[in-house]
Structure formats: C-alpha cells, structure tokens
XYZ file of C-alpha atoms in Angstrom:
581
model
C 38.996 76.686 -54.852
C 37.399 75.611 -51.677
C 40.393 74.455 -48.982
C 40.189 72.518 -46.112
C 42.037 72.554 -42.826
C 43.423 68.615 -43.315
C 44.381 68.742 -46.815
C 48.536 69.891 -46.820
C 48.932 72.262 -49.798
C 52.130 73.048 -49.150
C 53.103 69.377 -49.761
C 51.396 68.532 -52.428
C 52.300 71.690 -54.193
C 56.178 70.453 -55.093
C 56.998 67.604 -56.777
C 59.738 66.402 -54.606
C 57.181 64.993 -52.084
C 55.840 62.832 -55.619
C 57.579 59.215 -54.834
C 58.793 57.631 -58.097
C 57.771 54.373 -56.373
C 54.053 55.356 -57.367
C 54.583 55.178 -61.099
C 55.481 51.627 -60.314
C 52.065 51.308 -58.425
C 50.316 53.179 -61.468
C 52.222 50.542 -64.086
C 50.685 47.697 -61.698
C 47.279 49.082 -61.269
C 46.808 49.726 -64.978
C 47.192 45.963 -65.460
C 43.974 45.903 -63.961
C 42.012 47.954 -66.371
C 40.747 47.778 -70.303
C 42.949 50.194 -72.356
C 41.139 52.865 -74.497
C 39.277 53.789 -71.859
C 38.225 57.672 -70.766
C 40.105 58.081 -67.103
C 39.537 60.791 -64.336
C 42.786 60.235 -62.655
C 41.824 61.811 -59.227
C 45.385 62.805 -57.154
C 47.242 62.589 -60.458
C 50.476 63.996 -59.403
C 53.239 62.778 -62.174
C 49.912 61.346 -64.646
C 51.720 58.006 -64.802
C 48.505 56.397 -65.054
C 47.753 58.342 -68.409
C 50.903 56.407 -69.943
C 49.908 53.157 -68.306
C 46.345 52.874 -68.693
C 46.717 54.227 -72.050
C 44.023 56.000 -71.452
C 41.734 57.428 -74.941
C 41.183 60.641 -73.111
C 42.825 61.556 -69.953
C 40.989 63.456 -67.314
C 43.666 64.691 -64.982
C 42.331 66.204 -61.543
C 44.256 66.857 -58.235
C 44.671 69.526 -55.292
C 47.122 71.932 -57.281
C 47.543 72.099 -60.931
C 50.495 69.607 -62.196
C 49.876 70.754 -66.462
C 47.545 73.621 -67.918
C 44.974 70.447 -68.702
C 44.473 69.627 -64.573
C 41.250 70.249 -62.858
C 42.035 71.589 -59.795
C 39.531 70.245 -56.453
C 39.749 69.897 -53.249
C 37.200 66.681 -52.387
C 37.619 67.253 -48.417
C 36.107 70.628 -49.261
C 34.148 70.341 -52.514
C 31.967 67.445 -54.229
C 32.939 65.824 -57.116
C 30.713 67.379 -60.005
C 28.828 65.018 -61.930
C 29.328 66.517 -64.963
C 32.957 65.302 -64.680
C 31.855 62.041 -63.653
C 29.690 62.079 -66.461
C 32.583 62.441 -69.161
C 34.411 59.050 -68.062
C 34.169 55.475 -67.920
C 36.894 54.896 -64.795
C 37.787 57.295 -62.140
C 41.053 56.122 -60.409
C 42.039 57.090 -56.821
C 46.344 56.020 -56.563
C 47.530 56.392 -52.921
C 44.166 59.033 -52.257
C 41.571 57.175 -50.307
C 43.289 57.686 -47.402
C 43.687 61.520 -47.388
C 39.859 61.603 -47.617
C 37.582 62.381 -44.914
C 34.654 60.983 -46.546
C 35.510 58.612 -48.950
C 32.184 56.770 -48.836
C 30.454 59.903 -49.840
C 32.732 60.161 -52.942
C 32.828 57.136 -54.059
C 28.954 56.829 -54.050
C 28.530 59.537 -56.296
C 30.479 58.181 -58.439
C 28.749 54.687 -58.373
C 25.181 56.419 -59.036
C 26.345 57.584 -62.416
C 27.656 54.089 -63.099
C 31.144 54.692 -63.550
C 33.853 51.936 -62.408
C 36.754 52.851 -59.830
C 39.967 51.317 -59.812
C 41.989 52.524 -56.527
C 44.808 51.231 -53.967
C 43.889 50.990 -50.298
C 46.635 50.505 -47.292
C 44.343 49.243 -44.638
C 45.488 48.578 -40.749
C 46.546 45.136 -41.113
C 48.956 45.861 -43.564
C 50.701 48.928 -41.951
C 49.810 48.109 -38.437
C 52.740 50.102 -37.363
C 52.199 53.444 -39.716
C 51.645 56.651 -37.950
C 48.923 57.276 -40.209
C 48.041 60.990 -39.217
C 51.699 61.991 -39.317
C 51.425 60.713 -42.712
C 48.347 62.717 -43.353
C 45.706 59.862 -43.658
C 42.529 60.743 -42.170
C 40.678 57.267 -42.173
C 41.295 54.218 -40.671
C 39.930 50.533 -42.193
C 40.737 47.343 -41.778
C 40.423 45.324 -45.160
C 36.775 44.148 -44.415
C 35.497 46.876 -43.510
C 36.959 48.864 -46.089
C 34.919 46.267 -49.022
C 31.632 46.938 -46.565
C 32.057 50.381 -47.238
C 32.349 50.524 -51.086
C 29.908 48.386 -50.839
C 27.773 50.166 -48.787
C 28.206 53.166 -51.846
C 27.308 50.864 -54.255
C 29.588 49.015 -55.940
C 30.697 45.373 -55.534
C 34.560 44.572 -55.935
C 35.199 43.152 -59.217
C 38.770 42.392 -58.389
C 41.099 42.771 -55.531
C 45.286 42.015 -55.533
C 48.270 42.894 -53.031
C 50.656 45.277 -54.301
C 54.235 44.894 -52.624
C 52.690 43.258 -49.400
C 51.850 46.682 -48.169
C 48.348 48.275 -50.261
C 45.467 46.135 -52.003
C 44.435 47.109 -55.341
C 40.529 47.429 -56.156
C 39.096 46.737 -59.634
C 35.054 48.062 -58.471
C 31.999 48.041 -60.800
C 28.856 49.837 -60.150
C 26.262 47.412 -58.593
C 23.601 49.834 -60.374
C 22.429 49.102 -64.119
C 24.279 51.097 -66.920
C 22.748 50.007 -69.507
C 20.651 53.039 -70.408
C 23.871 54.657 -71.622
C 24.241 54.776 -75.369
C 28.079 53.244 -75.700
C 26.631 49.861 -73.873
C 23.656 48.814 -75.878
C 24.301 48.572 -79.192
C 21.692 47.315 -82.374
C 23.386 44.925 -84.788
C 22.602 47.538 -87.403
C 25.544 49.862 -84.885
C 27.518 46.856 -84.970
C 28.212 46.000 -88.272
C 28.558 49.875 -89.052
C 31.248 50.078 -86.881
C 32.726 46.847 -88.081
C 32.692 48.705 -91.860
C 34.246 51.665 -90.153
C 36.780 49.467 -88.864
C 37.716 47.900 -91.566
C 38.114 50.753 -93.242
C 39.977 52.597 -90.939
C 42.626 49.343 -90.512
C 42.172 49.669 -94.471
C 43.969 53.595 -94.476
C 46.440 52.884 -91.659
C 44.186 55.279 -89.635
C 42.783 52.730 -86.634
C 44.184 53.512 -82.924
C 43.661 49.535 -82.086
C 44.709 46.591 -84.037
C 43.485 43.230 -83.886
C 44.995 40.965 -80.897
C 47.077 38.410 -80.541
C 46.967 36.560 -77.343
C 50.184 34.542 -76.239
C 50.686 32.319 -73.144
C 53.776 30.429 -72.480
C 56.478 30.115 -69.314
C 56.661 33.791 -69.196
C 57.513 36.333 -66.458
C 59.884 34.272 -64.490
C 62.991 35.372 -65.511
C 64.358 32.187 -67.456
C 66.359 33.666 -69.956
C 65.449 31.246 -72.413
C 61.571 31.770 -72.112
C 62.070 35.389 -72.188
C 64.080 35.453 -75.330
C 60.735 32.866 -76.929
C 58.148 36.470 -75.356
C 60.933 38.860 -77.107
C 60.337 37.090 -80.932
C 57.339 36.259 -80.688
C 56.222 40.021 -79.836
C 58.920 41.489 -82.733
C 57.478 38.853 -85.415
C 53.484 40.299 -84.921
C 53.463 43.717 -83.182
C 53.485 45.685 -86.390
C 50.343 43.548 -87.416
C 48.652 43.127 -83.945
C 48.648 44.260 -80.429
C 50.087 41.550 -78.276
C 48.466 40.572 -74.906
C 50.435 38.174 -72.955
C 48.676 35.230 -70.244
C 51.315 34.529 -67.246
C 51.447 33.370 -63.661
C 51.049 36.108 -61.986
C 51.510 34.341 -58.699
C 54.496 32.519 -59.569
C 56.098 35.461 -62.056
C 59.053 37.417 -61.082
C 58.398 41.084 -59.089
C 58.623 43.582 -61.518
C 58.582 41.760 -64.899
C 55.677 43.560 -66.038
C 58.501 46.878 -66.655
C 60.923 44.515 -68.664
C 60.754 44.756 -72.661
C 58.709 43.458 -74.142
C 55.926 43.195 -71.221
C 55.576 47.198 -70.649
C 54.410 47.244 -74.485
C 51.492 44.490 -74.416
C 48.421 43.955 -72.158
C 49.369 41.584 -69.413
C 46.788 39.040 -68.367
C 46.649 35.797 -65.645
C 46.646 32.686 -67.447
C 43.389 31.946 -65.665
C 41.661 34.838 -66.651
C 39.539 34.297 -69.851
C 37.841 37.801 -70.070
C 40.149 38.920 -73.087
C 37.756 36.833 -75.242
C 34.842 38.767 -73.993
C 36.446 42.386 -74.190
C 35.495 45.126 -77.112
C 38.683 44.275 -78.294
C 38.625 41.467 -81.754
C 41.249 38.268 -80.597
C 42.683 37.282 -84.054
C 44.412 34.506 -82.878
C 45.549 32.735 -79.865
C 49.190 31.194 -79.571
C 51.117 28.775 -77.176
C 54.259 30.364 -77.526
C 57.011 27.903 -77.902
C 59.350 26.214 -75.147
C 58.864 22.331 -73.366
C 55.217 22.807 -72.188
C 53.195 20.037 -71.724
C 50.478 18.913 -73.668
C 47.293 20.512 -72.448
C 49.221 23.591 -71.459
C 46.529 26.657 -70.996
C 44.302 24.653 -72.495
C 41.527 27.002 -71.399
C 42.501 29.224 -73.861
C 42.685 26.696 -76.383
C 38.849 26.016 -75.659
C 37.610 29.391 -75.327
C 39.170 30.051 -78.988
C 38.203 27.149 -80.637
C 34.299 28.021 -79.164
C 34.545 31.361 -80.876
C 36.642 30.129 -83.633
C 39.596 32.282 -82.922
C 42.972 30.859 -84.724
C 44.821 28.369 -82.389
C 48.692 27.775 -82.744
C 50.938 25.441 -80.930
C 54.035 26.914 -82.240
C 57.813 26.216 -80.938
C 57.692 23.336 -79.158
C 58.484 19.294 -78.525
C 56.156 16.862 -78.321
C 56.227 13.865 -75.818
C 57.755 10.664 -76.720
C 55.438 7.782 -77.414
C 55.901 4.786 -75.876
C 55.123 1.271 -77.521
C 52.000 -0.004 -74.898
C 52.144 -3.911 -74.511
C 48.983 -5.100 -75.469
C 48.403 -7.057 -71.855
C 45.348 -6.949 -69.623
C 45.834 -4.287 -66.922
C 45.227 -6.820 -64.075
C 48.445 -9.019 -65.407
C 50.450 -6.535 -64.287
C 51.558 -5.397 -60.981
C 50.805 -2.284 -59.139
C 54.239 -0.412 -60.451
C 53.755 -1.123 -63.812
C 49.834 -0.222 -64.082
C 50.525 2.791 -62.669
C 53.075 3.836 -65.315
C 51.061 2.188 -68.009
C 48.106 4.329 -66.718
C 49.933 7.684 -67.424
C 51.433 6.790 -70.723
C 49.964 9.228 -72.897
C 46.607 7.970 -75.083
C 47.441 8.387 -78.727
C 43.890 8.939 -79.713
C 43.575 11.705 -77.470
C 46.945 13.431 -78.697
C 45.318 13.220 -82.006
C 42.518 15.065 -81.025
C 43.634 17.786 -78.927
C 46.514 18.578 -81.343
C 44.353 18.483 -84.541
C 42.218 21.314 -82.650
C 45.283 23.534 -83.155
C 45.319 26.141 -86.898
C 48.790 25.429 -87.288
C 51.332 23.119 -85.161
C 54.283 23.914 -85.548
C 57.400 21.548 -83.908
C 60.998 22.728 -83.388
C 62.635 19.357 -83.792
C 62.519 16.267 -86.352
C 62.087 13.520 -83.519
C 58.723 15.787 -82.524
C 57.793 16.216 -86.161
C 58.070 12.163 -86.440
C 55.719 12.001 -82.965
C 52.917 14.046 -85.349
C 53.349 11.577 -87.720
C 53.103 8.503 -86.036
C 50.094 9.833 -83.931
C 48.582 11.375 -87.344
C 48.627 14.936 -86.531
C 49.855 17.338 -89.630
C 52.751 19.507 -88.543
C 55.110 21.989 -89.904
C 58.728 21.279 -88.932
C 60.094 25.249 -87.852
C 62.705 25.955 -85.482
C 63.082 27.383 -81.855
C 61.961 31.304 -81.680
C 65.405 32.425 -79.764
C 66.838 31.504 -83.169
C 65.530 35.022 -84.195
C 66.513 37.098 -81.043
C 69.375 39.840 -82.161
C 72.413 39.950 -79.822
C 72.756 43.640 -78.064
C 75.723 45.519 -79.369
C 76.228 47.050 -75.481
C 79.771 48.673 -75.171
C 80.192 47.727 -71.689
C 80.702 44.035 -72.690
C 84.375 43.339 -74.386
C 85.030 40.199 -76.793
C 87.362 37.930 -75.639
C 88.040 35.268 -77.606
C 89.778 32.780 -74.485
C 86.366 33.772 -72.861
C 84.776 30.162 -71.963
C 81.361 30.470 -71.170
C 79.538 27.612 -69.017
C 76.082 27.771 -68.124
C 74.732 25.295 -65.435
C 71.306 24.454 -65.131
C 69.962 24.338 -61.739
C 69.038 21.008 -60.464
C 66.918 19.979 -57.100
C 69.873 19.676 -54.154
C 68.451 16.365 -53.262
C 69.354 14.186 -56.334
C 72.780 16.045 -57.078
C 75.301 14.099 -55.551
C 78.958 15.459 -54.955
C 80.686 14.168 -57.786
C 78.587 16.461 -59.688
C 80.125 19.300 -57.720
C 83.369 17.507 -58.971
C 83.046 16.980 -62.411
C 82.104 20.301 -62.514
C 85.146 21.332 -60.515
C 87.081 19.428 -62.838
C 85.763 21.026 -66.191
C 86.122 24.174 -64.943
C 89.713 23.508 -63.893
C 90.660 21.784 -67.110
C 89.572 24.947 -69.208
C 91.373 26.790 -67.055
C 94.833 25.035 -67.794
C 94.269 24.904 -71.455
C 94.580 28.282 -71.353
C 90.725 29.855 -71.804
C 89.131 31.978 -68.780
C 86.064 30.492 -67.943
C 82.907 32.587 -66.610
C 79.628 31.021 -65.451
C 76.229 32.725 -67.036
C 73.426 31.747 -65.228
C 70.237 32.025 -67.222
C 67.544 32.540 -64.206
C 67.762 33.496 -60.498
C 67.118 29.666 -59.825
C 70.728 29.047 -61.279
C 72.181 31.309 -59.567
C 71.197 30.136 -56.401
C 71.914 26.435 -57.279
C 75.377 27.877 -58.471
C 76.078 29.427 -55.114
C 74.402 26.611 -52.760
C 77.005 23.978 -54.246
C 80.147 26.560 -53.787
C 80.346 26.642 -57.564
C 80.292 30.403 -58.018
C 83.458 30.190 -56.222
C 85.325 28.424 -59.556
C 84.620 31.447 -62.057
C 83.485 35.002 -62.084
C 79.682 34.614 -62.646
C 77.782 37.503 -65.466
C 74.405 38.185 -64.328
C 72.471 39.620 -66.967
C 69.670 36.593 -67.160
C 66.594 39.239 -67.253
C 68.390 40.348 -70.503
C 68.486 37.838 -73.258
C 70.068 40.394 -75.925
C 72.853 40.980 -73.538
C 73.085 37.089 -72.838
C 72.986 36.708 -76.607
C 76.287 39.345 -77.117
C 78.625 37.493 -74.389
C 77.776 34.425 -76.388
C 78.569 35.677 -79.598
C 81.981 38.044 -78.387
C 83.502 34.848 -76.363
C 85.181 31.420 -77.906
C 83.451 28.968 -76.331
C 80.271 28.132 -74.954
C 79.374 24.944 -72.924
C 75.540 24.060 -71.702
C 75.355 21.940 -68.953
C 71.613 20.818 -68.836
C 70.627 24.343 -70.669
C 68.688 23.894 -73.982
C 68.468 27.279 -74.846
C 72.035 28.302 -74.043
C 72.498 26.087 -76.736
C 70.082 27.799 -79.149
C 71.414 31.462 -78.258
C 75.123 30.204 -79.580
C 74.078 28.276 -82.582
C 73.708 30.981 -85.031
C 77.309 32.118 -84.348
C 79.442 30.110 -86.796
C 82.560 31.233 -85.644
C 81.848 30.453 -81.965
C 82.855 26.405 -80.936
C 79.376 24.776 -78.874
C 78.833 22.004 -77.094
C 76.701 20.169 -74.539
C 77.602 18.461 -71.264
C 75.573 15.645 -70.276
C 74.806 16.594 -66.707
C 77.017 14.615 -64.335
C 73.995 13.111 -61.991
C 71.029 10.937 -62.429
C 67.800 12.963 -64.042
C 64.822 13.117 -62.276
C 63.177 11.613 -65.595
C 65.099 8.189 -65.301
C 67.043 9.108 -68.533
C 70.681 9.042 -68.977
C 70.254 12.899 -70.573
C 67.843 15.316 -71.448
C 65.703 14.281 -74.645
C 64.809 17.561 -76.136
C 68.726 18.621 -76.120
C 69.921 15.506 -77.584
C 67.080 15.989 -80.747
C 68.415 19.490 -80.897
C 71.925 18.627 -80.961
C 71.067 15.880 -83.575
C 69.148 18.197 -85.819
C 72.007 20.982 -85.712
C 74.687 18.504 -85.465
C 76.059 20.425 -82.298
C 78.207 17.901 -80.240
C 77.399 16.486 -76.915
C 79.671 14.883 -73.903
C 78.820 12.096 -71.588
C 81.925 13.186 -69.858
C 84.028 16.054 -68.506
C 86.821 14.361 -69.478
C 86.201 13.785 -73.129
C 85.013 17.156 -73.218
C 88.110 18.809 -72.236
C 90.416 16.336 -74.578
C 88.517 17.780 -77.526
C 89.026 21.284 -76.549
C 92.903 20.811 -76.073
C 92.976 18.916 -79.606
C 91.153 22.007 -81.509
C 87.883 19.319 -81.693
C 85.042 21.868 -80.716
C 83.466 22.846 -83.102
C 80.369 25.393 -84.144
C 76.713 24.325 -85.049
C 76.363 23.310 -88.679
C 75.543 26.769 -90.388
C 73.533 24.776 -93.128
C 71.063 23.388 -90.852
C 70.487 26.500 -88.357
C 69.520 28.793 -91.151
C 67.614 26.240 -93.110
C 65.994 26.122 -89.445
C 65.629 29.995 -89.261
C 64.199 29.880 -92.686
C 61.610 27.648 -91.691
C 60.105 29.071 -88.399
C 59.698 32.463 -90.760
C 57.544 30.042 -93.139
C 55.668 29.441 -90.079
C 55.093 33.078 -88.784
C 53.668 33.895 -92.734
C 51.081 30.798 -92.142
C 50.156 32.031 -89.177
C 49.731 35.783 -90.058
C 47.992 34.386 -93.711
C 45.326 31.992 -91.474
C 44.615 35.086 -88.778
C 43.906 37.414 -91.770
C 41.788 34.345 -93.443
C 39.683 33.969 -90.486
C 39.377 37.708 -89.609
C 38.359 38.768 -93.288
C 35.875 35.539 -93.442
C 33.587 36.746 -90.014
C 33.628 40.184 -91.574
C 35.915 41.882 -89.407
C-alpha cells in the first residue's frame, strides 16, 4: 500500500485509539440511511456501522486491516478505485473527512458513479477551540463552505442534522442522473416478478424483509408510560412485521434511539413521510395508543389512506362532547364565542375517525363518544396492560413498600398546600407503619419532585427509562398510590394482590376540572378507587380499605385489546393479499 507522510499508522493501527463514543455516532448516523443497502464503510475501525445500517453487504475499507474481509487504502496516497465504488449504493465517511487532504477530489469520484454519501463533518464553528492538526485533521471548513464544496463535487445535501452539538451529519445524493443503472428502472413485467418472488419467499419463511408497520405516538421522551405503549406494541407485531417508529426528534430524549425497543426498528421524524415512498411495502400505519389529540400525525393518516395502507387509532380516549346551545353566535359575548368556537364539530369527528381500519378505545365513556358521534369502535384496553414486569434481582419485595408517584405539574398553578397535602400523605403512611418511596415516571417528575422539596419526604427509585423495572417495584411492594399518573395506575392493575388507588391532585387543573377525566373513566371501568382527599385516603389505609383493581374487569380488558391486535393483523394481511403483495 501506498503511505503518506500525514496519515498516523501507528495510531490507527491499535484499537485503543478507537473511541466507543463513535459507535454511538454510527447508531445515529444509520438513522439516516435505508436499511438493506450495499455500504463501503470508508475508516471503518470497530464496523459499527455494519450492525447499524444493517447493511445487505458490507464493504469494510480503512488504513490497516481491522478483519480478513477489510480493504486496506490509504486515500491521502491512493484514489478510490471505481470498481469499488461501483459495487455499492452508499459509501460512508464516520469521523474521516477531516484526516483527508483532498476530500473534494474523493468525494467527486464517488458522485460521478452516482453513489450517495452519508458522512459527519466537525467544521470551525463548532470546535472553534480544537487544535485540529494536533488532532491530525488536515482541512479546515466552516459549515458553508464545507456544503459549497460537496457541492462543488457534485452532489446536493439531501439531509443535514447536529450530532451532540459538536459534528453535522450529511445525508448527500448525487446531483448526476442514475437512472441508467439496472436496480433503478424497473418494467412492470420486473415488478410483479419480484412481487411473486416475494410472496413466495414470505410464503417459505425464507424473505430477509417483512412487511412494515409504521407507529407514531408520544414516543422517545422518556415518559414511562408512553414507553411501556412503544414496548407492546413492538412485542404484539415484530414476529409478523418490521416496526418503524415516527417521533420528535427535536423534542425526544438524547439517546433514546439505544433503549429497547428503538435499537430494533427504523426510527423516523414524525414529519418525514418518505417511508411511504421507500422499496420497502407499509402494511399498515398505527397511532399507537396514549391521550393524543384528535388529528394527531395526521399526515400519516393521509398519506395511508391515499395509498390505501391500513389506518388504526388504537389505545386511546376520545374527547368529551359537549351539548352546543343552539344560539346565534352574535348573542353571545366574546368569552363564550370563543369557547363555543373550539368545541369540537361532531360532523368532522365523524369523518376523520371513520377514515381509520379499526378504532379501537381503551375506555367505556370513549366507546359511548363513538357512539353518540356515530363512529364504529371496538372497546380494548390500554397496551401497558400487556407489558411483563422484569424479574431483576437487584430489586427486593417489600410488602410495607408504599409506592407514590407524582405527576409533574407547571410551578405556576401549584399552590403550597399542594406541597402540604402531599407532605401530609406522605407522613400519614409513614405512621401507619408502611415506608413510602416516590417513583417518578419521566425526568419532568423528577424535577417537579425536587423543585417543590418533595424528594426530601422519601427515597426516590429512578428507573423511569425502564418500564419492566417500573412494572417489578409495582408488583414486589404493597401499595401503590398515583397522584395525577394514569399509567401508574395501569402498570399496578394487573397485580391482584397489590392494594391501588388514585389521589385527586391537591390543586386546581389547568383544564378547569375538579380531576383528570381519562383517570376517573379508568378507575370507573376497573373499579380502582379514587380520593378527593389526603385525608380520606390515609383513613382507608389504616382501616385495611385499599383495595386491588377488580381482577374480572382487567383481564376481560386484556382479553379484549388481544381481540383487537388479531383484527388488526387479519385487516393488514386482507389488504396486503388483495393489492397482490
């Protein structure tokens, strides 16, 4: 091999100096990028990216050889052959752009042959104070003129996102035409072939790729409850389907995308609509359970209904309806049209919920809204219902363990007596003999928790990224109390032997109510007792008055929602066997 004086072999030829921060960067990047694809992973060093990208065939190339399979090139001394380029569909560059002395050169060989690029660039402004040479980079751009020059080699950025405030991540396509190359234009007589191949294939067990299901919902954020909806949903369909999941990126927690079950599906922004448009087949598309408003990612809902993809609503509440006065708008004064302006319009609930293949409601007051507004629905039950507790030695039963969760509220509308009744309960427990612990269920209440002083009542368990573990304390401890937490509620109720409850939160709601709505029709439906008070709270606990959920109705409800996941699967399989898939 060709060397060159800049290029540190004697670094690169260990594996200490390979950070285990970049398979982090390689788990991100991949994100990015279709899977299936054939990948020249150019300064491979640990081959993350094969795992990540899940790359079909995996081209690894660096300056030393890291396996037997690794192409071994030196591109400050040597050009990239074409026949390599030739073999692949994406060449990736991790963390290697900036050892390069020509980079433009490179990268416009590779754009000639029409191959995309997916690479990480640290440019000046965001490492103003690196040493760069000492660090052995040998170029120097600022973020515009680091786009001028990729696009000065021929390729226009697809797609361009900050990794950990310190290195952008490029998604570039070739500017030139690829369509003279076999794999891209296809005859209808290819299609279909491959379609019978397909089906075959799926037919024998032998297919690499199964159909997909796409799911959006509050995901990625760490609320314990969401996360447990993401963790059934993907272990009631990925034996059937591959699961790609739609979340905020911009408002999701750093790092979710390596908690189960994210680092097993294709991730995807809830804007981005290009999964319908991918070589992959959508077989359904699914609003995955929790309080989201009506109208929630309701781009989705329209790009599947266009291409008659499967829609399901499935897991959720709908909104109360509200008898409308029959008066004329300008009788009424300027407080009163505005709230009868954003009262909901029945006709129009009708019709967006009768676009959905199968709604299904977790409560009976919601199943009584689909009535009333003429929508068919199928009563289930919440998804956490089917999340299995861990079994984690570290955690011991104790059954004086009191376990209160406390929703997190805004500081402005929680006055101090909240802090007091809360105080108070806490207390009370306390001298009745149990040990109470607080278990927040996202980083929001924990913050809350320690912004009032209230972590300072009872030892607080931190495990909210974990909803198995959250599941276990539940189950191992003798009492569990939500105070404004629906699904802390939901994780105890299948535990017959463990006393629940819910506390009305002690301060006036942001909604105007008196409590939350979608507890109390929970509560109702499981008959799981609620408090208006502290007080009457802790004289049932000291008379033996706490009592479990009603084991007849939680398991008729657990019975139901796996009704609904075999209508679902039946109407995907309907729809994919009637377009001849």
């Amino acid at each position: 091999m060709t060397k060159s004086p800049v290029t540190d072999y004697a670094r690169w030829s260990t594996d200490e100096h390979l950070s285990p921060k970049w398979a982090e960067r390689a788990d991100f990047v991949a994100r990015f990028v279709p899977q299936g694809l054939t990948v020249m992973d150019i300064g491979c060093g640990g081959m993350q990216f094969e795992h990540s990208s899940k790359a079909k065939i995996y081209v690894p190339v660096d300056v030393v050889a890291r396996d037997e399979r690794t192409r071994v090139i030196d591109l400050n001394a040597a050009e990239l052959p074409e026949e390599w380029i030739d073999e692949v569909e994406l060449v990736s560059f991790l963390g290697v752009l900036e050892y390069l002395l020509e980079p433009h050169e490179v990268l416009s060989k590779i754009a000639r042959r029409g191959v995309a690029v997916a690479c990480t660039y640290k440019s000046l402004e965001l490492a103003p104070n690196a040493n760069r040479r000492a660090s052995g980079w040998v170029n120097d751009f600022s973020s515009s003129e680091f786009r001028a020059m990729v696009e000065r080699a021929g390729f226009h950025v697809a797609r361009r996102v900050l990794y950990k405030n310190n290195q952008h991540v490029y998604l570039l396509l070739p500017q030139t035409e690829i369509d003279d190359k076999a794999w891209w234009k296809e005859t209808e007589e290819k299609k279909a072939a491959k379609r019978a191949v397909k089906r075959e294939a799926r037919r024998h067990g032998q297919i690499d790729h199964k159909p997909v299901l796409l799911v959006a919902g509050f995901y990625g954020r760490g609320n314990c409850g969401d996360e447990a909806l993401f963790h059934c949903i993907y272990e009631a369909f990925c034996d059937e389907y591959d699961i790609y999941v739609a979340v905020d990126e911009h408002g999701a927690f750093r790092g979710f995308w390596d908690w189960y079950p994210y680092n097993k599906c294709k991730v995807i922004h809830q804007t981005d609509l290009h999964a319908f448009s991918a070589k992959r087949t959508i077989a359904g598309f699914m609003i995955g359970g929790g309080g989201l408003a009506i109208g929630y990612a309701g781009n989705f809902v329209v790009s599947a209904r266009m291409r008659r993809v499967p829609n399901f609503v499935a897991g959720v509440d709908l909104p109360e309806l509200v008898q409308q006065p029959v008066v004329e708008v300008e009788d009424l004064s300027k407080v009163q049209a505005s709230r009868h302006a954003r009262r909901l319009d029945r006709d129009f609930l009708r019709d967006y919920l009768g676009a959905f293949d199968h709604l299904m409601v977790r409560t009976e007051r919601s199943l009584r809204v689909a009535s009333e507004i003429g929508v068919e629905s199928f009563l289930g039950g919440d998804w956490a219902l089917r999340l299995i507790a861990d079994n984690s030695p570290d955690e011991v039963p104790d059954p004086k363990r009191a376990v209160i969760v406390l929703r997190e509220f805004a500081l402005e509308i929680i006055p101090y007596t909240y802090v007091q009744k809360i105080e108070h309960l806490v207390t009370g427990l306390r001298e009745q003999g149990w040990t109470p612990v607080l278990l927040p269920f996202c980083p929001e209440d924990v913050r809350s928790a320690k912004e009032l002083g209230l972590d300072k009542l009872a030892p607080t368990l931190e495990h909210w990224w974990n909803p198995r573990r959250m599941k276990q304390i539940m189950a191992e401890s003798g009492l569990v109390i939500s105070v404004g937490r629906l699904h802390a509620v939901i994780f105890a109720a299948p535990h017959f032997d463990v006393p629940v409850c819910s506390l009305v939160p002690p301060l006036k709601l942001p909604s105007g109510k008196k409590s939350i709505s979608k507890i109390d029709s929970l509560c109702a439906d499981w008959d799981i007792d609620q408090f208006a008070d502290v007080e009457d709270l802790l004289m049932a606990a000291a008379d033996g008055r706490l009592r479990p959920a009603s084991r007849e109705k939680v398991t008729a409800a657990i019975e139901r929602l796996d009704e609904s996941i075999r209508i679902m699967k039946q109407i995907m399989q309907d729809r994919y066997e009637e377009k001849g898939l």
